[in-house]
Coordinates of C-alpha atoms in Angstrom, one line a residue:
Chain A
M1 CA 0.0 0.0 0.0
N2 CA 1.2 3.5 -0.8
R3 CA 3.1 5.6 1.7
I4 CA 3.0 9.3 0.7
L5 CA 5.3 12.1 1.7
L6 CA 4.2 15.7 1.0
I7 CA 6.9 18.4 1.3
A8 CA 5.3 21.5 3.0
E9 CA 5.8 25.0 1.8
H10 CA 6.0 27.8 4.4
N11 CA 7.5 31.2 4.9
G12 CA 9.3 30.4 8.2
Q13 CA 6.2 31.0 10.4
N14 CA 3.1 30.2 8.4
L15 CA 2.2 27.2 6.2
D16 CA 1.6 28.4 2.6
P17 CA -2.0 27.7 1.5
A18 CA -0.6 25.6 -1.3
T19 CA 0.3 22.9 1.2
A20 CA -3.3 22.3 2.3
K21 CA -4.4 22.3 -1.3
S22 CA -1.7 19.8 -2.4
L23 CA -2.7 17.6 0.6
T24 CA -6.2 17.3 -0.9
C25 CA -4.6 16.0 -4.1
A26 CA -2.3 13.6 -2.1
L27 CA -5.2 12.3 -0.1
Q28 CA -6.9 11.2 -3.4
I29 CA -4.1 8.7 -4.0
P30 CA -5.0 5.4 -2.3
H31 CA -2.6 5.2 0.7
Q32 CA -1.8 3.6 4.0
T33 CA 0.0 6.6 5.4
L34 CA 0.4 10.3 4.5
D35 CA 3.1 12.3 6.2
I36 CA 4.2 15.9 5.8
A37 CA 7.8 17.0 5.9
V38 CA 8.5 20.5 7.2
F39 CA 12.1 21.9 6.8
G40 CA 12.8 25.1 8.7
S41 CA 14.0 27.0 11.7
S42 CA 10.7 27.2 13.5
R43 CA 8.2 24.5 14.6
A44 CA 5.2 26.7 13.9
P45 CA 4.5 25.5 10.3
A46 CA 4.9 21.9 11.5
E47 CA 2.3 22.5 14.2
S48 CA -0.1 23.9 11.6
A49 CA 0.6 21.0 9.3
A50 CA -0.3 18.6 12.1
K51 CA -3.8 20.1 12.3
L52 CA -4.6 19.2 8.7
V53 CA -7.2 16.4 8.5
G54 CA -5.8 13.2 7.0
V55 CA -2.2 13.6 8.0
N56 CA -0.5 10.7 9.9
R57 CA 2.7 12.3 11.0
V58 CA 4.6 15.5 10.5
L59 CA 8.3 15.2 10.2
F60 CA 10.1 18.4 11.3
V61 CA 13.6 18.8 10.1
E62 CA 15.4 21.7 11.7
L63 CA 17.4 23.9 9.4
P64 CA 18.8 27.4 9.6
E65 CA 16.6 29.9 7.9
N66 CA 19.1 30.7 5.2
Q67 CA 19.2 27.1 4.1
A68 CA 15.5 26.2 4.4
G69 CA 14.6 27.6 1.0
L70 CA 17.6 26.3 -0.9
A71 CA 16.9 23.3 -3.2
V72 CA 20.5 22.2 -3.0
C73 CA 20.3 21.9 0.8
L74 CA 16.8 20.4 0.9
C75 CA 17.5 17.8 -1.8
P76 CA 19.7 15.4 0.1
L77 CA 17.3 15.6 3.1
V78 CA 14.3 14.8 1.0
V79 CA 16.2 12.0 -0.8
E80 CA 17.0 10.5 2.6
L81 CA 13.4 10.7 3.9
S82 CA 12.0 9.3 0.6
A83 CA 13.5 5.9 1.3
D84 CA 10.4 5.1 3.4
Y85 CA 7.9 6.3 0.9
T86 CA 6.3 5.2 -2.4
H87 CA 5.3 8.8 -3.4
V88 CA 7.0 12.2 -2.9
L89 CA 4.8 15.2 -3.6
V90 CA 5.3 18.9 -3.4
P91 CA 3.2 22.0 -4.3
A92 CA 4.2 23.2 -7.8
T93 CA 5.0 26.7 -6.6
S94 CA 8.4 28.3 -7.4
F95 CA 9.7 26.5 -4.3
G96 CA 8.5 23.1 -5.3
R97 CA 9.4 23.5 -9.0
D98 CA 12.9 24.4 -8.0
L99 CA 13.4 21.5 -5.6
L100 CA 11.6 18.5 -6.9
P101 CA 13.4 17.7 -10.2
R102 CA 16.7 17.7 -8.4
V103 CA 15.2 15.1 -6.0
A104 CA 13.8 13.1 -8.9
A105 CA 17.2 13.0 -10.6
K106 CA 18.8 11.7 -7.5
L107 CA 16.1 9.0 -7.2
N108 CA 16.4 8.2 -11.0
A109 CA 12.7 8.9 -11.2
A110 CA 10.7 10.4 -14.1
Q111 CA 8.8 13.3 -12.5
V112 CA 5.2 14.2 -13.2
S113 CA 4.9 18.0 -13.0
D114 CA 1.9 20.2 -12.1
I115 CA -0.8 17.5 -11.7
V116 CA -4.4 18.7 -11.8
A117 CA -6.1 15.4 -11.1
V118 CA -5.4 11.9 -9.7
D119 CA -6.4 8.9 -11.8
G120 CA -5.1 6.0 -9.7
D121 CA -2.0 5.0 -7.8
R122 CA 0.5 6.4 -10.3
C123 CA -1.7 7.9 -13.0
F124 CA -2.3 11.7 -13.1
K125 CA -3.7 14.4 -15.4
R126 CA -1.8 17.5 -16.3
Y127 CA -1.8 20.2 -18.9
V128 CA 0.8 20.7 -21.6
Y129 CA 1.3 23.3 -24.3
A130 CA 0.2 26.1 -22.0
G131 CA -3.1 24.5 -21.2
N132 CA -4.0 23.7 -24.8
A133 CA -3.9 20.0 -24.2
L134 CA -4.6 17.7 -21.2
I135 CA -2.6 14.5 -20.9
T136 CA -3.1 11.4 -18.7
V137 CA 0.3 10.3 -17.7
Q138 CA 1.5 7.2 -15.8
A139 CA 4.6 7.2 -13.7
P140 CA 7.0 4.2 -14.2
A141 CA 7.9 1.7 -11.5
G142 CA 9.9 3.2 -8.6
T143 CA 9.2 6.2 -6.4
V144 CA 6.4 8.4 -7.8
V145 CA 7.7 12.0 -7.8
A146 CA 5.1 14.6 -8.6
S147 CA 4.4 18.3 -8.1
V148 CA 0.8 19.5 -7.6
R149 CA -0.9 22.4 -9.2
A150 CA -2.3 23.6 -5.8
N151 CA -5.0 25.8 -7.2
A152 CA -6.7 22.9 -9.0
F153 CA -7.6 21.6 -5.5
K154 CA -9.6 22.9 -2.5
P155 CA -7.6 23.1 0.7
T156 CA -7.9 20.3 3.3
S157 CA -9.5 21.7 6.5
A158 CA -7.9 21.9 9.9
G159 CA -9.2 19.7 12.8
G160 CA -6.8 16.8 12.7
Q161 CA -4.2 16.1 15.4
A162 CA -1.2 14.4 14.0
V163 CA 2.0 14.2 16.0
V164 CA 5.0 16.3 15.1
E165 CA 8.2 14.2 15.2
T166 CA 11.6 16.0 15.1
V167 CA 13.9 14.2 12.7
D168 CA 17.6 14.6 12.9
L169 CA 19.2 13.6 9.6
N170 CA 22.7 14.6 10.3
L171 CA 23.8 15.1 6.7
E172 CA 26.5 17.4 5.5
L173 CA 24.8 20.0 3.3
P174 CA 26.5 21.7 0.3
R175 CA 28.2 25.1 0.8
H176 CA 28.4 26.1 -2.8
T177 CA 25.2 28.1 -2.7
R178 CA 24.6 31.1 -0.5
L179 CA 21.4 33.1 0.0
L180 CA 22.3 36.8 -0.3
G181 CA 18.8 38.1 0.1
L182 CA 15.1 37.8 -0.6
N183 CA 13.4 41.0 -1.7
R184 CA 9.9 40.1 -0.5
S185 CA 7.1 42.2 -1.9
V186 CA 5.3 43.3 1.3
S187 CA 1.6 43.8 0.9
E188 CA -1.4 44.2 3.3
R189 CA -3.6 42.9 0.6
P190 CA -4.8 39.3 0.1
D191 CA -2.3 36.9 -1.4
L192 CA -2.7 36.6 -5.1
Q193 CA -2.5 32.8 -5.2
S194 CA -5.2 32.2 -2.5
A195 CA -7.5 35.3 -2.8
S196 CA -11.1 34.6 -3.6
R197 CA -11.3 37.7 -5.7
V198 CA -8.6 39.0 -8.1
L199 CA -8.4 42.1 -10.2
A200 CA -5.7 42.1 -12.9
G201 CA -4.3 44.8 -15.1
G202 CA -2.6 44.6 -18.5
R203 CA -0.8 46.9 -20.8
G204 CA -4.1 48.8 -21.2
V205 CA -3.8 50.0 -17.6
G206 CA -1.1 52.3 -18.9
G207 CA 1.2 52.7 -16.0
K208 CA 1.7 52.7 -12.2
S209 CA -1.0 55.4 -11.7
G210 CA -3.5 53.2 -13.5
F211 CA -2.6 50.4 -11.1
D212 CA -3.2 52.8 -8.2
D213 CA -6.8 53.0 -9.4
L214 CA -7.0 49.2 -9.6
Y215 CA -5.6 48.9 -6.1
R216 CA -8.2 51.3 -4.8
L217 CA -11.0 49.2 -6.3
A218 CA -9.4 46.0 -5.1
D219 CA -9.4 47.3 -1.5
K220 CA -13.1 48.0 -1.7
L221 CA -13.7 44.4 -2.9
G222 CA -11.1 42.8 -0.6
A223 CA -9.4 41.5 -3.7
A224 CA -5.8 40.7 -4.6
V225 CA -4.2 42.5 -7.6
G226 CA -2.4 40.6 -10.4
A227 CA -1.1 41.5 -13.8
S228 CA -0.4 40.2 -17.3
R229 CA 3.2 39.7 -18.5
A230 CA 2.9 42.8 -20.6
A231 CA 2.2 45.0 -17.5
V232 CA 5.2 43.4 -15.6
D233 CA 7.5 43.8 -18.6
A234 CA 6.5 47.4 -18.9
G235 CA 7.5 47.9 -15.3
F236 CA 4.0 48.9 -14.0
V237 CA 4.2 46.3 -11.2
P238 CA 6.7 43.8 -9.8
N239 CA 7.3 40.3 -11.2
D240 CA 5.5 38.5 -8.3
L241 CA 2.1 39.9 -9.6
Q242 CA 2.4 38.1 -13.0
I243 CA -0.4 35.6 -13.7
G244 CA 0.1 32.9 -16.4
Q245 CA 1.2 29.5 -17.4
T246 CA 4.8 29.9 -16.3
S247 CA 4.2 32.3 -13.4
K248 CA 1.3 32.3 -11.0
I249 CA -1.7 30.0 -11.7
I250 CA -4.8 31.2 -9.8
A251 CA -8.3 30.0 -9.2
P252 CA -10.3 32.7 -7.4
D253 CA -14.1 32.8 -7.3
L254 CA -14.1 36.1 -9.2
Y255 CA -11.4 37.3 -11.6
I256 CA -11.7 40.7 -13.4
A257 CA -9.3 41.5 -16.2
F258 CA -8.8 45.2 -17.0
G259 CA -7.0 46.0 -20.3
I260 CA -5.7 42.5 -20.7
S261 CA -5.9 41.2 -24.3
G262 CA -5.7 37.6 -23.3
A263 CA -2.6 35.8 -24.7
F264 CA -3.1 32.1 -24.1
Q265 CA -0.1 32.0 -21.8
H266 CA -2.1 34.3 -19.6
L267 CA -5.4 32.5 -20.0
A268 CA -3.7 29.3 -18.9
G269 CA -3.2 30.9 -15.5
I270 CA -6.8 31.8 -15.0
K271 CA -8.8 28.9 -16.5
D272 CA -9.8 27.5 -13.1
A273 CA -11.3 30.8 -12.0
G274 CA -15.0 30.7 -11.0
V275 CA -16.3 33.8 -12.9
I276 CA -14.1 35.5 -15.4
V277 CA -14.9 39.1 -16.2
A278 CA -13.2 41.1 -19.0
V279 CA -13.1 44.8 -19.5
N280 CA -11.4 45.9 -22.7
T281 CA -11.9 48.6 -25.3
D282 CA -11.1 46.0 -28.1
P283 CA -14.2 43.9 -28.8
N284 CA -12.0 41.3 -30.6
A285 CA -9.6 40.8 -27.7
P286 CA -9.2 37.0 -27.1
I287 CA -9.9 37.5 -23.4
F288 CA -13.6 37.8 -24.3
E289 CA -13.6 34.2 -25.6
V290 CA -13.1 32.8 -22.1
A291 CA -14.9 35.6 -20.2
D292 CA -18.2 34.7 -18.5
I293 CA -19.1 38.4 -18.5
G294 CA -17.6 40.8 -21.0
L295 CA -17.8 44.6 -21.1
V296 CA -16.4 46.5 -24.0
A297 CA -15.5 49.8 -22.4
D298 CA -12.7 52.0 -21.2
L299 CA -11.3 50.7 -18.0
F300 CA -10.6 54.3 -16.7
E301 CA -14.4 54.9 -16.9
V302 CA -15.4 51.5 -15.6
I303 CA -13.2 51.6 -12.4
P304 CA -14.7 54.7 -10.9
Q305 CA -18.2 53.6 -11.8
L306 CA -17.6 50.3 -10.2
E307 CA -16.3 52.0 -7.0
Q308 CA -19.4 54.2 -7.0
A309 CA -21.7 51.2 -7.5
L310 CA -20.0 49.3 -4.6
A311 CA -20.2 52.3 -2.3
N312 CA -24.0 52.4 -3.0
K313 CA -24.5 48.7 -2.3
Chain B
M1 CA 35.3 29.9 -19.5
K2 CA 33.2 27.8 -21.7
I3 CA 29.4 28.1 -21.6
L4 CA 27.1 25.3 -22.7
V5 CA 23.6 26.3 -23.7
A6 CA 20.9 23.7 -24.2
V7 CA 18.1 24.5 -26.7
K8 CA 14.9 22.5 -27.5
R9 CA 13.0 22.5 -30.8
V10 CA 9.4 23.2 -29.9
V11 CA 6.1 24.2 -31.7
D12 CA 6.3 28.0 -32.1
Y13 CA 4.6 29.9 -29.3
N14 CA 2.2 31.6 -31.7
V15 CA 0.8 28.4 -33.2
Q16 CA -2.8 27.6 -32.3
L17 CA -2.5 23.9 -31.4
H18 CA -4.8 21.1 -32.3
V19 CA -5.1 17.8 -30.4
K20 CA -5.3 14.7 -32.6
S21 CA -8.8 13.2 -32.6
D22 CA -7.4 9.7 -31.7
G23 CA -5.9 11.0 -28.4
S24 CA -2.3 10.2 -29.5
G25 CA -0.9 13.7 -29.1
V26 CA -1.0 17.1 -30.8
E27 CA -0.7 17.9 -34.5
T28 CA 2.9 18.8 -35.3
D29 CA 3.0 18.1 -39.1
G30 CA 3.6 21.2 -41.1
V31 CA 3.6 23.3 -37.9
K32 CA 6.1 26.1 -37.5
M33 CA 8.9 25.1 -35.1
S34 CA 11.2 27.4 -33.1
I35 CA 13.8 27.5 -30.4
N36 CA 12.0 27.2 -27.1
P37 CA 11.6 31.0 -26.2
F38 CA 13.2 30.5 -22.7
D39 CA 16.1 28.7 -24.3
E40 CA 16.6 31.6 -26.8
I41 CA 17.0 33.9 -23.8
A42 CA 19.7 31.5 -22.5
V43 CA 21.5 31.7 -25.8
E44 CA 21.3 35.5 -25.7
E45 CA 22.6 35.6 -22.2
A46 CA 25.6 33.3 -23.0
I47 CA 26.5 35.5 -25.9
R48 CA 26.3 38.6 -23.7
I49 CA 28.5 37.0 -21.1
K50 CA 31.1 36.3 -23.8
E51 CA 30.8 39.8 -25.2
A52 CA 31.5 41.1 -21.8
G53 CA 34.8 39.2 -21.7
H54 CA 33.8 36.6 -19.2
A55 CA 33.7 33.6 -21.5
D56 CA 35.6 32.5 -24.6
E57 CA 33.3 29.9 -26.1
V58 CA 29.5 29.4 -26.4
L59 CA 28.6 25.9 -27.3
V60 CA 24.9 25.3 -28.1
V61 CA 23.5 21.8 -27.8
S62 CA 20.2 20.2 -28.8
I63 CA 18.8 16.7 -28.4
G64 CA 16.3 15.3 -30.9
S65 CA 15.8 14.6 -34.6
D66 CA 17.9 15.9 -37.5
A67 CA 15.5 18.8 -37.8
C68 CA 16.9 20.3 -34.7
Q69 CA 19.8 21.5 -36.9
E70 CA 17.5 24.4 -37.9
Q71 CA 17.4 25.6 -34.3
L72 CA 21.1 25.1 -33.7
R73 CA 21.9 27.2 -36.9
A74 CA 19.6 29.9 -35.5
A75 CA 21.6 29.9 -32.3
L76 CA 24.8 30.0 -34.2
A77 CA 23.5 33.0 -36.2
M78 CA 22.7 34.7 -32.9
G79 CA 26.4 34.4 -32.0
A80 CA 27.1 31.0 -30.5
D81 CA 30.5 29.6 -31.7
R82 CA 29.8 25.9 -32.1
A83 CA 26.9 23.5 -32.1
L84 CA 26.3 19.9 -31.2
L85 CA 23.3 17.7 -32.0
V86 CA 22.6 14.6 -30.0
K87 CA 20.4 12.6 -32.4
C88 CA 17.5 10.8 -30.9
D89 CA 14.2 9.9 -32.6
R90 CA 12.1 9.1 -29.6
D91 CA 10.4 11.5 -27.2
V92 CA 13.1 13.3 -25.2
Q93 CA 11.8 13.5 -21.6
P94 CA 13.5 15.7 -19.1
L95 CA 15.4 12.9 -17.2
L96 CA 16.8 11.6 -20.5
A97 CA 17.8 15.1 -21.6
A98 CA 19.5 15.7 -18.3
K99 CA 21.5 12.5 -18.5
A100 CA 22.6 13.3 -22.1
L101 CA 23.6 16.8 -21.0
Q102 CA 25.5 15.3 -18.0
A103 CA 27.5 13.1 -20.4
L104 CA 28.2 16.2 -22.6
V105 CA 29.3 18.2 -19.6
G106 CA 31.8 15.4 -18.9
Q107 CA 33.2 15.7 -22.4
E108 CA 33.1 19.5 -22.8
R109 CA 33.9 20.7 -19.3
P110 CA 31.9 23.9 -19.3
Q111 CA 31.9 26.2 -16.2
L112 CA 28.4 27.4 -16.8
V113 CA 25.3 25.6 -18.3
L114 CA 22.4 27.8 -19.3
M115 CA 19.0 26.8 -20.5
G116 CA 15.4 28.0 -20.4
K117 CA 13.4 27.4 -17.2
Q118 CA 10.8 25.4 -19.0
A119 CA 10.0 24.1 -22.5
I120 CA 6.7 25.4 -23.8
D121 CA 5.6 22.0 -25.2
D122 CA 5.7 19.6 -22.2
D123 CA 5.8 22.5 -19.6
A124 CA 7.8 20.2 -17.3
C125 CA 10.3 22.7 -15.8
Q126 CA 12.7 19.9 -14.8
T127 CA 15.8 19.5 -17.0
P128 CA 18.0 22.2 -15.5
Q129 CA 17.4 21.1 -11.9
M130 CA 17.8 17.4 -12.9
L131 CA 21.1 18.2 -14.6
A132 CA 22.4 20.2 -11.6
G133 CA 21.4 17.3 -9.3
L134 CA 23.1 14.6 -11.4
L135 CA 26.3 16.7 -11.5
D136 CA 26.1 17.7 -7.8
W137 CA 26.4 21.3 -9.0
P138 CA 24.7 24.4 -7.6
Q139 CA 21.5 25.5 -9.4
A140 CA 19.7 28.8 -9.8
T141 CA 16.3 28.5 -11.5
F142 CA 14.1 31.3 -12.9
A143 CA 17.0 33.8 -13.4
S144 CA 16.2 37.4 -14.2
R145 CA 19.7 38.7 -13.6
I146 CA 23.1 37.0 -13.9
V147 CA 26.4 38.7 -12.8
I148 CA 29.7 37.0 -13.2
A149 CA 31.3 38.1 -9.9
G150 CA 34.8 36.8 -10.5
A151 CA 36.8 34.4 -8.2
G152 CA 34.8 31.5 -9.6
K153 CA 31.5 33.0 -8.4
V154 CA 28.3 34.1 -10.0
E155 CA 25.4 36.1 -8.6
V156 CA 21.9 35.3 -9.7
T157 CA 18.6 37.0 -9.0
R158 CA 15.6 34.7 -9.3
E159 CA 12.0 35.4 -9.8
V160 CA 10.2 33.5 -7.1
D161 CA 6.6 33.6 -5.8
A162 CA 7.5 35.9 -2.9
G163 CA 9.5 38.4 -5.0
L164 CA 13.1 38.4 -6.0
E165 CA 15.8 36.2 -4.4
T166 CA 19.5 36.6 -4.9
L167 CA 22.0 33.8 -4.6
S168 CA 25.7 33.6 -4.8
L169 CA 26.9 30.3 -6.5
D170 CA 30.3 28.7 -7.0
L171 CA 31.1 27.8 -10.5
P172 CA 30.6 25.4 -12.2
T173 CA 26.8 25.8 -12.1
V174 CA 23.5 25.4 -13.9
I175 CA 21.3 28.4 -14.4
S176 CA 17.8 28.3 -15.9
T177 CA 16.6 31.5 -17.5
D178 CA 13.3 33.4 -17.1
L179 CA 11.6 35.9 -19.4
R180 CA 12.9 39.1 -18.0
L181 CA 16.6 38.2 -18.1
N182 CA 17.1 39.8 -21.5
E183 CA 15.5 40.4 -24.9
P184 CA 17.1 38.2 -27.6
R185 CA 18.6 40.0 -30.6
Y186 CA 17.2 39.9 -34.1
I187 CA 19.3 37.8 -36.5
K188 CA 20.5 39.6 -39.6
I189 CA 21.0 38.0 -43.0
P190 CA 24.8 38.2 -43.0
Q191 CA 24.9 36.4 -39.6
I192 CA 22.7 33.6 -41.1
M193 CA 25.2 33.2 -43.9
K194 CA 28.1 33.3 -41.5
A195 CA 26.4 30.6 -39.3
K196 CA 26.4 28.2 -42.1
S197 CA 30.1 27.8 -41.9
K198 CA 30.3 27.4 -38.1
P199 CA 30.9 23.9 -36.8
L200 CA 27.9 21.7 -36.2
Q201 CA 28.8 18.3 -34.8
M202 CA 26.4 15.3 -34.7
L203 CA 26.4 12.2 -32.5
D204 CA 24.0 9.5 -31.5
L205 CA 22.3 9.4 -28.1
A206 CA 23.2 5.7 -28.1
D207 CA 26.9 6.6 -28.1
L208 CA 26.7 8.5 -24.8
P209 CA 27.3 6.7 -21.5
I210 CA 23.7 6.9 -20.1
T211 CA 22.3 4.7 -17.4
E212 CA 18.9 3.1 -17.7
T213 CA 16.3 5.9 -17.6
P214 CA 12.6 5.4 -16.6
L215 CA 10.1 7.2 -18.8
L216 CA 6.6 8.5 -18.2
N217 CA 3.9 6.8 -20.2
I218 CA 1.6 9.3 -21.8
V219 CA -1.7 7.4 -21.9
T220 CA -3.9 9.9 -23.7
T221 CA -4.0 13.5 -24.9
S222 CA -7.2 15.4 -25.1
A223 CA -8.4 18.9 -25.7
P224 CA -9.3 20.7 -22.5
E225 CA -13.0 21.3 -21.8
P226 CA -13.9 24.8 -23.2
R227 CA -15.6 27.2 -20.9
P228 CA -19.3 27.8 -21.7
A229 CA -19.9 30.9 -23.8
G230 CA -20.3 34.1 -21.7
V231 CA -22.5 37.1 -22.0
R232 CA -21.7 40.7 -23.0
V233 CA -23.0 43.5 -20.9
G234 CA -23.4 47.1 -22.0
S235 CA -22.8 49.1 -18.8
V236 CA -21.3 49.0 -15.4
A237 CA -24.8 48.7 -13.9
E238 CA -25.5 45.6 -16.0
L239 CA -22.1 44.2 -15.0
V240 CA -22.9 44.7 -11.3
D241 CA -26.3 43.0 -11.8
A242 CA -24.6 40.1 -13.6
L243 CA -22.0 39.6 -10.8
K244 CA -24.8 39.6 -8.2
E245 CA -26.7 37.1 -10.2
K246 CA -23.7 34.8 -10.2
G247 CA -23.3 35.2 -6.5
V248 CA -19.8 36.7 -6.6
L249 CA -20.7 40.2 -5.4

């Protein structure tokens, strides 16, 4: 029977929402045990992981903060732990995408990336060609190594009471890689990848001041703000706001695109959204083909009117 | 220093793809093929590092059918010095690609290996990290800035979900390139002519020392479910009503 190990993602203190979502995916694989590994300097994320329903054990491996995010340091630890498991899973965030292939290579395993559905013990569905095709793929004999598109799954709820076990692996970690710094974008707003409402701007927003308007509306709606590649390339907003196939893949209940034409690389990042709204002056913009509600209009007129309408609600 | 750049021949990013009706894959006959865009950025970066005087040779490598020569010639026209094609007629999955590259690194001894963070066909995002793991080298994925720092070190800024992370790595290393690292140059006709006389060596995958490699089995390929057709509204008031009706406002 399968023994599954899920690698947790966290920021040092809090478990990333992608962990509870990936757990939902992992729980769909028939299993005897499902454990979560937490690597870090604080036990807090491990304690949170232990509360997720369906978890048998949480393995806490203590690591200095400047090593806890480095794939080259985590890889030998994960490889060591994986000896007891049939499956090693990780959220397909930038953290998981960086780490897991290195682990797979060490295990001589063919990795399945970015799974969106479970189809048996070692069979999964995933998108290829920027979401233009869906494949069913079977992992070969040996350890199953897979990353999970977290936003394709609902989070597992808290209410469990697994034990947290401290594991001392006592391995020598490489010294060839040093973390010089993380320039974290600090925001009081909801997190783009887990927000239930997202407003996004494209080239049509025109500049930083246009995004200020978008932020004001977002605050009224309790929404996160995202952007198309064009808006990030133009320097309107930082890179961590980019939504799309190779950046952030989101699945909010409500997604409103302002001035985004809808390149399919962008559409691949929003296809799991509940309701897609497009506001664009170009009636032929491809975004309208996937929008549930389309409004051909100037976003600079729409945003203040929406603010007004919400104020009158 | 020698830089090895790996490039993959993929369906051009502008092509509207069609899934074959028998579920065996996507239609690639007669479709425009190009260098994977992320790999093109890696080629550009290698050439810039050489132009800045930090490297003396840029070797560009591809793994696949004879047709990959087209993409290698394009990389030579951009400014790479030499090309190498590892011929292989089956599906080149990431682990196999990583092992082939590992063998080439053993022969060519580059100090830096660059390639795109992801190929836009299989969207796997695996080969660079796998190669770094097999070689026990440092890795820096999703690079948006690369600075050769001297004394056998390189500084890389990475685009991660939380923002921008900067690492210092000892050479030799593997770096995977992201979109904002650079904008690849346009190739001019004289460069295409010049590239024709640059060396392009071919060898067979079977001739490389590669251990047994497990492969994923792609059972079926299907077109994704299209979203149901939406509605157009004529005003903000109608938009607000429609959002309320859908229960999202």
